[in-house]
Amino acid sequence: MAQIFKAKKKPLKQQTLTLNITAMDHQGRGVAKHNNKVCFVSGALTNEKVTASLIEDKAKYSSAKLVKVINPSDARTQPFCPHYNHCGGCQLQHLEINQQVVEKQTAVTQLFKKFAKLSELNWQAPLLSKPTHYRRSARIAVMYDKAAKKMRVGYRALSSKNVISIEQCDVLSKAFTNVFSIFETLINQYKALHSISHLQLCQNEAGNFIVIRHTKAIADEAKRYVQEAANAQQWLITWQNSSDVIEQTHLPTPYYFLEKFNLKFEFGLGNFIQVNDEVNQAMLTQSVNWLNLQGNEQVLDLFCGIGNFSLVLAQHAKSVIGVEGVASAVAMATQNAHTNSITNAHFHCFDLTQKIETAQWFNKALDVLVLDPSRTGAMAVLEQLSLKQFKTILYVSCDPVTLARDSAIISQAGFEVTKIGLMNMFPHTGHIETMALFQRR
């Protein structure tokens, strides 16, 4: 049998660099030049001079870890979280909140220049959020720490798969303030609970829900201890085993309400909803204002989920067709249309990465396109659609790279970006949410 020779990786020579940070990238890292290539420095800010330790040296770029700030930025601030230097949840607490938005907008502009060859963007006022306690849902990790010989309940550590214990999380809803300490105590107290792998939290108008995911059967006695602790905190809990089904028939149906539009959205605990309620409501209002529907439009809403955009736009359009690849979300969208007495919105389950030419929901009369894809973007469907039939495209993005890439396709089809705005859905993190409006030239 022939043996294929593989050269051993040379260990990276430890180097401490002195760098001038000229910008920040879309992940919130400082950007500098080293050896005629880009060097990314986590924790560094624009216009800072820093020393950093080289941790990765590739052909086209390198990465370094911040050691010391020599000349700090005026926007540098003290992180408010005691876990900030270890937790991987937030990346930008060391940057003043308003400047976070500025840097994110600048990063999106640079990506549009690179991918879509567009340099002049008509930026609108950003949609802002309260800086703390904005998360109504979150996923909490549970893992055994061999070194400490204990179970830990918290978040993944910075650049690691390990879990660190969290005492408090000030970006999480106040309803779950004690969730970390209570569950870490319980899980370490009862060995029967060691098969818990994570907690899924969701605050909504029906209550404060916790889905407890576990990999092995848990005795009823251990479950009773957890239920008693949950009752004291007014948490509604359900247990989920290794299947994808979340049993919630014994619980009230989760829902959120859009007061401005008088719409109620019910959802399953396994369905996606926007994490930040405040920004979600502002985002939907902005979509209505930007699209300025006159009542005769036929809207195609792709990646529609439980109907978050569809039902709002149905109040202003002739008709809306919503398409989503997750069957349970489509069922909830249909139910939400019925609950809200909306008869001009119809929903279809379809995998939007597949060929759409024979899809029953597609017709040439549709003239407004709304896209709200996952981080992978909408390239697969954009390359199939006859975009020339649409007069307007609204793209809601949770990844600026795929937005810029997809914008090149839309631009080449004869559209221009008439409005673009940042939505600070996740303050203190590197996540960037953007809304872009495209009009036919």
PDB file of N, CA, C and O in Angstrom, residues 313-361:
ATOM      1  N   LEU A 313     -46.946  42.663   5.933  1.00  0.00           N
ATOM      2  CA  LEU A 313     -47.056  43.201   4.573  1.00  0.00           C
ATOM      3  C   LEU A 313     -48.413  42.895   3.951  1.00  0.00           C
ATOM      4  O   LEU A 313     -48.890  43.654   3.090  1.00  0.00           O
ATOM      5  N   ALA A 314     -49.048  41.798   4.372  1.00  0.00           N
ATOM      6  CA  ALA A 314     -50.372  41.451   3.842  1.00  0.00           C
ATOM      7  C   ALA A 314     -51.410  42.514   4.170  1.00  0.00           C
ATOM      8  O   ALA A 314     -52.418  42.649   3.461  1.00  0.00           O
ATOM      9  N   GLN A 315     -51.169  43.285   5.231  1.00  0.00           N
ATOM     10  CA  GLN A 315     -52.087  44.370   5.594  1.00  0.00           C
ATOM     11  C   GLN A 315     -52.012  45.535   4.608  1.00  0.00           C
ATOM     12  O   GLN A 315     -52.886  46.402   4.604  1.00  0.00           O
ATOM     13  N   HIS A 316     -50.968  45.543   3.757  1.00  0.00           N
ATOM     14  CA  HIS A 316     -50.751  46.673   2.852  1.00  0.00           C
ATOM     15  C   HIS A 316     -50.700  46.269   1.377  1.00  0.00           C
ATOM     16  O   HIS A 316     -50.619  47.137   0.512  1.00  0.00           O
ATOM     17  N   ALA A 317     -50.730  44.969   1.093  1.00  0.00           N
ATOM     18  CA  ALA A 317     -50.585  44.482  -0.281  1.00  0.00           C
ATOM     19  C   ALA A 317     -51.852  43.766  -0.740  1.00  0.00           C
ATOM     20  O   ALA A 317     -52.742  43.453   0.060  1.00  0.00           O
ATOM     21  N   LYS A 318     -51.917  43.492  -2.047  1.00  0.00           N
ATOM     22  CA  LYS A 318     -53.038  42.718  -2.596  1.00  0.00           C
ATOM     23  C   LYS A 318     -52.949  41.274  -2.119  1.00  0.00           C
ATOM     24  O   LYS A 318     -53.953  40.676  -1.713  1.00  0.00           O
ATOM     25  N   SER A 319     -51.731  40.704  -2.184  1.00  0.00           N
ATOM     26  CA  SER A 319     -51.540  39.328  -1.745  1.00  0.00           C
ATOM     27  C   SER A 319     -50.089  39.095  -1.359  1.00  0.00           C
ATOM     28  O   SER A 319     -49.191  39.821  -1.813  1.00  0.00           O
ATOM     29  N   VAL A 320     -49.874  38.071  -0.524  1.00  0.00           N
ATOM     30  CA  VAL A 320     -48.521  37.682  -0.124  1.00  0.00           C
ATOM     31  C   VAL A 320     -48.419  36.165  -0.218  1.00  0.00           C
ATOM     32  O   VAL A 320     -49.291  35.441   0.261  1.00  0.00           O
ATOM     33  N   ILE A 321     -47.343  35.713  -0.849  1.00  0.00           N
ATOM     34  CA  ILE A 321     -47.014  34.294  -0.854  1.00  0.00           C
ATOM     35  C   ILE A 321     -45.745  34.126  -0.031  1.00  0.00           C
ATOM     36  O   ILE A 321     -44.706  34.720  -0.335  1.00  0.00           O
ATOM     37  N   GLY A 322     -45.830  33.332   1.039  1.00  0.00           N
ATOM     38  CA  GLY A 322     -44.677  33.077   1.886  1.00  0.00           C
ATOM     39  C   GLY A 322     -44.142  31.680   1.646  1.00  0.00           C
ATOM     40  O   GLY A 322     -44.917  30.719   1.544  1.00  0.00           O
ATOM     41  N   VAL A 323     -42.815  31.551   1.541  1.00  0.00           N
ATOM     42  CA  VAL A 323     -42.189  30.257   1.283  1.00  0.00           C
ATOM     43  C   VAL A 323     -41.099  30.021   2.328  1.00  0.00           C
ATOM     44  O   VAL A 323     -40.293  30.916   2.608  1.00  0.00           O
ATOM     45  N   GLU A 324     -41.100  28.815   2.881  1.00  0.00           N
ATOM     46  CA  GLU A 324     -40.176  28.468   3.962  1.00  0.00           C
ATOM     47  C   GLU A 324     -39.867  26.978   3.884  1.00  0.00           C
ATOM     48  O   GLU A 324     -40.734  26.174   3.512  1.00  0.00           O
ATOM     49  N   GLY A 325     -38.630  26.604   4.222  1.00  0.00           N
ATOM     50  CA  GLY A 325     -38.218  25.220   4.124  1.00  0.00           C
ATOM     51  C   GLY A 325     -38.522  24.369   5.335  1.00  0.00           C
ATOM     52  O   GLY A 325     -38.427  23.142   5.272  1.00  0.00           O
ATOM     53  N   VAL A 326     -38.902  24.989   6.457  1.00  0.00           N
ATOM     54  CA  VAL A 326     -39.186  24.246   7.690  1.00  0.00           C
ATOM     55  C   VAL A 326     -40.700  24.063   7.810  1.00  0.00           C
ATOM     56  O   VAL A 326     -41.436  25.046   7.963  1.00  0.00           O
ATOM     57  N   ALA A 327     -41.147  22.808   7.772  1.00  0.00           N
ATOM     58  CA  ALA A 327     -42.579  22.515   7.739  1.00  0.00           C
ATOM     59  C   ALA A 327     -43.323  23.047   8.965  1.00  0.00           C
ATOM     60  O   ALA A 327     -44.441  23.576   8.851  1.00  0.00           O
ATOM     61  N   SER A 328     -42.709  22.931  10.156  1.00  0.00           N
ATOM     62  CA  SER A 328     -43.392  23.391  11.369  1.00  0.00           C
ATOM     63  C   SER A 328     -43.587  24.911  11.354  1.00  0.00           C
ATOM     64  O   SER A 328     -44.586  25.427  11.864  1.00  0.00           O
ATOM     65  N   ALA A 329     -42.642  25.632  10.762  1.00  0.00           N
ATOM     66  CA  ALA A 329     -42.773  27.086  10.650  1.00  0.00           C
ATOM     67  C   ALA A 329     -43.891  27.455   9.688  1.00  0.00           C
ATOM     68  O   ALA A 329     -44.659  28.403   9.933  1.00  0.00           O
ATOM     69  N   VAL A 330     -43.990  26.722   8.572  1.00  0.00           N
ATOM     70  CA  VAL A 330     -45.065  26.963   7.594  1.00  0.00           C
ATOM     71  C   VAL A 330     -46.421  26.721   8.244  1.00  0.00           C
ATOM     72  O   VAL A 330     -47.370  27.496   8.040  1.00  0.00           O
ATOM     73  N   ALA A 331     -46.522  25.660   9.040  1.00  0.00           N
ATOM     74  CA  ALA A 331     -47.780  25.369   9.734  1.00  0.00           C
ATOM     75  C   ALA A 331     -48.156  26.507  10.682  1.00  0.00           C
ATOM     76  O   ALA A 331     -49.328  26.905  10.763  1.00  0.00           O
ATOM     77  N   MET A 332     -47.146  27.055  11.391  1.00  0.00           N
ATOM     78  CA  MET A 332     -47.413  28.162  12.314  1.00  0.00           C
ATOM     79  C   MET A 332     -47.778  29.431  11.546  1.00  0.00           C
ATOM     80  O   MET A 332     -48.660  30.188  11.978  1.00  0.00           O
ATOM     81  N   ALA A 333     -47.151  29.676  10.397  1.00  0.00           N
ATOM     82  CA  ALA A 333     -47.481  30.852   9.581  1.00  0.00           C
ATOM     83  C   ALA A 333     -48.930  30.781   9.119  1.00  0.00           C
ATOM     84  O   ALA A 333     -49.668  31.784   9.168  1.00  0.00           O
ATOM     85  N   THR A 334     -49.341  29.597   8.665  1.00  0.00           N
ATOM     86  CA  THR A 334     -50.723  29.411   8.223  1.00  0.00           C
ATOM     87  C   THR A 334     -51.689  29.613   9.376  1.00  0.00           C
ATOM     88  O   THR A 334     -52.735  30.268   9.232  1.00  0.00           O
ATOM     89  N   GLN A 335     -51.324  29.074  10.534  1.00  0.00           N
ATOM     90  CA  GLN A 335     -52.161  29.240  11.730  1.00  0.00           C
ATOM     91  C   GLN A 335     -52.240  30.709  12.132  1.00  0.00           C
ATOM     92  O   GLN A 335     -53.311  31.206  12.508  1.00  0.00           O
ATOM     93  N   ASN A 336     -51.107  31.425  12.053  1.00  0.00           N
ATOM     94  CA  ASN A 336     -51.093  32.837  12.427  1.00  0.00           C
ATOM     95  C   ASN A 336     -51.940  33.682  11.492  1.00  0.00           C
ATOM     96  O   ASN A 336     -52.583  34.647  11.923  1.00  0.00           O
ATOM     97  N   ALA A 337     -51.948  33.335  10.205  1.00  0.00           N
ATOM     98  CA  ALA A 337     -52.821  34.043   9.262  1.00  0.00           C
ATOM     99  C   ALA A 337     -54.280  33.854   9.657  1.00  0.00           C
ATOM    100  O   ALA A 337     -55.076  34.816   9.652  1.00  0.00           O
ATOM    101  N   HIS A 338     -54.633  32.632  10.017  1.00  0.00           N
ATOM    102  CA  HIS A 338     -56.015  32.331  10.441  1.00  0.00           C
ATOM    103  C   HIS A 338     -56.363  33.057  11.740  1.00  0.00           C
ATOM    104  O   HIS A 338     -57.436  33.660  11.859  1.00  0.00           O
ATOM    105  N   THR A 339     -55.427  33.008  12.714  1.00  0.00           N
ATOM    106  CA  THR A 339     -55.657  33.652  14.015  1.00  0.00           C
ATOM    107  C   THR A 339     -55.923  35.142  13.853  1.00  0.00           C
ATOM    108  O   THR A 339     -56.751  35.723  14.565  1.00  0.00           O
ATOM    109  N   ASN A 340     -55.207  35.765  12.912  1.00  0.00           N
ATOM    110  CA  ASN A 340     -55.309  37.212  12.705  1.00  0.00           C
ATOM    111  C   ASN A 340     -56.296  37.587  11.604  1.00  0.00           C
ATOM    112  O   ASN A 340     -56.343  38.752  11.176  1.00  0.00           O
ATOM    113  N   SER A 341     -57.070  36.594  11.136  1.00  0.00           N
ATOM    114  CA  SER A 341     -58.105  36.819  10.104  1.00  0.00           C
ATOM    115  C   SER A 341     -57.531  37.460   8.843  1.00  0.00           C
ATOM    116  O   SER A 341     -58.133  38.347   8.231  1.00  0.00           O
ATOM    117  N   ILE A 342     -56.337  37.008   8.467  1.00  0.00           N
ATOM    118  CA  ILE A 342     -55.706  37.478   7.232  1.00  0.00           C
ATOM    119  C   ILE A 342     -55.913  36.427   6.148  1.00  0.00           C
ATOM    120  O   ILE A 342     -55.459  35.289   6.277  1.00  0.00           O
ATOM    121  N   THR A 343     -56.617  36.801   5.093  1.00  0.00           N
ATOM    122  CA  THR A 343     -56.989  35.842   4.049  1.00  0.00           C
ATOM    123  C   THR A 343     -56.180  35.992   2.763  1.00  0.00           C
ATOM    124  O   THR A 343     -56.314  35.165   1.854  1.00  0.00           O
ATOM    125  N   ASN A 344     -55.351  37.026   2.679  1.00  0.00           N
ATOM    126  CA  ASN A 344     -54.593  37.262   1.438  1.00  0.00           C
ATOM    127  C   ASN A 344     -53.121  36.857   1.561  1.00  0.00           C
ATOM    128  O   ASN A 344     -52.280  37.300   0.775  1.00  0.00           O
ATOM    129  N   ALA A 345     -52.801  36.026   2.552  1.00  0.00           N
ATOM    130  CA  ALA A 345     -51.439  35.490   2.708  1.00  0.00           C
ATOM    131  C   ALA A 345     -51.514  33.971   2.708  1.00  0.00           C
ATOM    132  O   ALA A 345     -52.302  33.386   3.462  1.00  0.00           O
ATOM    133  N   HIS A 346     -50.704  33.346   1.862  1.00  0.00           N
ATOM    134  CA  HIS A 346     -50.704  31.885   1.744  1.00  0.00           C
ATOM    135  C   HIS A 346     -49.268  31.376   1.826  1.00  0.00           C
ATOM    136  O   HIS A 346     -48.340  32.015   1.304  1.00  0.00           O
ATOM    137  N   PHE A 347     -49.081  30.218   2.447  1.00  0.00           N
ATOM    138  CA  PHE A 347     -47.741  29.742   2.770  1.00  0.00           C
ATOM    139  C   PHE A 347     -47.474  28.355   2.186  1.00  0.00           C
ATOM    140  O   PHE A 347     -48.363  27.509   2.111  1.00  0.00           O
ATOM    141  N   HIS A 348     -46.218  28.162   1.783  1.00  0.00           N
ATOM    142  CA  HIS A 348     -45.804  26.919   1.147  1.00  0.00           C
ATOM    143  C   HIS A 348     -44.485  26.448   1.744  1.00  0.00           C
ATOM    144  O   HIS A 348     -43.596  27.260   2.021  1.00  0.00           O
ATOM    145  N   CYS A 349     -44.359  25.125   1.917  1.00  0.00           N
ATOM    146  CA  CYS A 349     -43.106  24.533   2.383  1.00  0.00           C
ATOM    147  C   CYS A 349     -42.290  24.114   1.168  1.00  0.00           C
ATOM    148  O   CYS A 349     -42.747  23.304   0.353  1.00  0.00           O
ATOM    149  N   PHE A 350     -41.080  24.680   1.065  1.00  0.00           N
ATOM    150  CA  PHE A 350     -40.235  24.378  -0.095  1.00  0.00           C
ATOM    151  C   PHE A 350     -38.783  24.656   0.268  1.00  0.00           C
ATOM    152  O   PHE A 350     -38.465  25.681   0.869  1.00  0.00           O
ATOM    153  N   ASP A 351     -37.906  23.744  -0.112  1.00  0.00           N
ATOM    154  CA  ASP A 351     -36.467  23.908   0.111  1.00  0.00           C
ATOM    155  C   ASP A 351     -35.917  24.871  -0.937  1.00  0.00           C
ATOM    156  O   ASP A 351     -35.813  24.534  -2.111  1.00  0.00           O
ATOM    157  N   LEU A 352     -35.573  26.065  -0.509  1.00  0.00           N
ATOM    158  CA  LEU A 352     -35.172  27.122  -1.451  1.00  0.00           C
ATOM    159  C   LEU A 352     -33.753  26.962  -1.981  1.00  0.00           C
ATOM    160  O   LEU A 352     -33.275  27.813  -2.722  1.00  0.00           O
ATOM    161  N   THR A 353     -33.093  25.878  -1.612  1.00  0.00           N
ATOM    162  CA  THR A 353     -31.803  25.573  -2.240  1.00  0.00           C
ATOM    163  C   THR A 353     -32.006  24.675  -3.468  1.00  0.00           C
ATOM    164  O   THR A 353     -31.059  24.421  -4.209  1.00  0.00           O
ATOM    165  N   GLN A 354     -33.244  24.209  -3.671  1.00  0.00           N
ATOM    166  CA  GLN A 354     -33.539  23.318  -4.787  1.00  0.00           C
ATOM    167  C   GLN A 354     -34.076  24.100  -5.986  1.00  0.00           C
ATOM    168  O   GLN A 354     -34.345  25.302  -5.901  1.00  0.00           O
ATOM    169  N   LYS A 355     -34.289  23.410  -7.123  1.00  0.00           N
ATOM    170  CA  LYS A 355     -34.799  24.055  -8.328  1.00  0.00           C
ATOM    171  C   LYS A 355     -36.248  24.482  -8.124  1.00  0.00           C
ATOM    172  O   LYS A 355     -37.081  23.705  -7.666  1.00  0.00           O
ATOM    173  N   ILE A 356     -36.545  25.709  -8.494  1.00  0.00           N
ATOM    174  CA  ILE A 356     -37.876  26.253  -8.237  1.00  0.00           C
ATOM    175  C   ILE A 356     -38.755  26.303  -9.485  1.00  0.00           C
ATOM    176  O   ILE A 356     -39.911  26.723  -9.400  1.00  0.00           O
ATOM    177  N   GLU A 357     -38.229  25.878 -10.630  1.00  0.00           N
ATOM    178  CA  GLU A 357     -38.957  26.064 -11.892  1.00  0.00           C
ATOM    179  C   GLU A 357     -40.335  25.398 -11.907  1.00  0.00           C
ATOM    180  O   GLU A 357     -41.248  25.865 -12.592  1.00  0.00           O
ATOM    181  N   THR A 358     -40.504  24.309 -11.134  1.00  0.00           N
ATOM    182  CA  THR A 358     -41.796  23.627 -11.114  1.00  0.00           C
ATOM    183  C   THR A 358     -42.587  23.896  -9.836  1.00  0.00           C
ATOM    184  O   THR A 358     -43.631  23.278  -9.612  1.00  0.00           O
ATOM    185  N   ALA A 359     -42.109  24.799  -9.002  1.00  0.00           N
ATOM    186  CA  ALA A 359     -42.783  25.074  -7.732  1.00  0.00           C
ATOM    187  C   ALA A 359     -44.173  25.642  -7.969  1.00  0.00           C
ATOM    188  O   ALA A 359     -44.351  26.585  -8.751  1.00  0.00           O
ATOM    189  N   GLN A 360     -45.159  25.105  -7.296  1.00  0.00           N
ATOM    190  CA  GLN A 360     -46.542  25.511  -7.516  1.00  0.00           C
ATOM    191  C   GLN A 360     -46.821  26.938  -7.045  1.00  0.00           C
ATOM    192  O   GLN A 360     -47.770  27.582  -7.501  1.00  0.00           O
ATOM    193  N   TRP A 361     -45.991  27.436  -6.138  1.00  0.00           N
ATOM    194  CA  TRP A 361     -46.236  28.761  -5.590  1.00  0.00           C
ATOM    195  C   TRP A 361     -45.720  29.891  -6.469  1.00  0.00           C
ATOM    196  O   TRP A 361     -46.048  31.050  -6.261  1.00  0.00           O
TER     197      TRP A 361
END
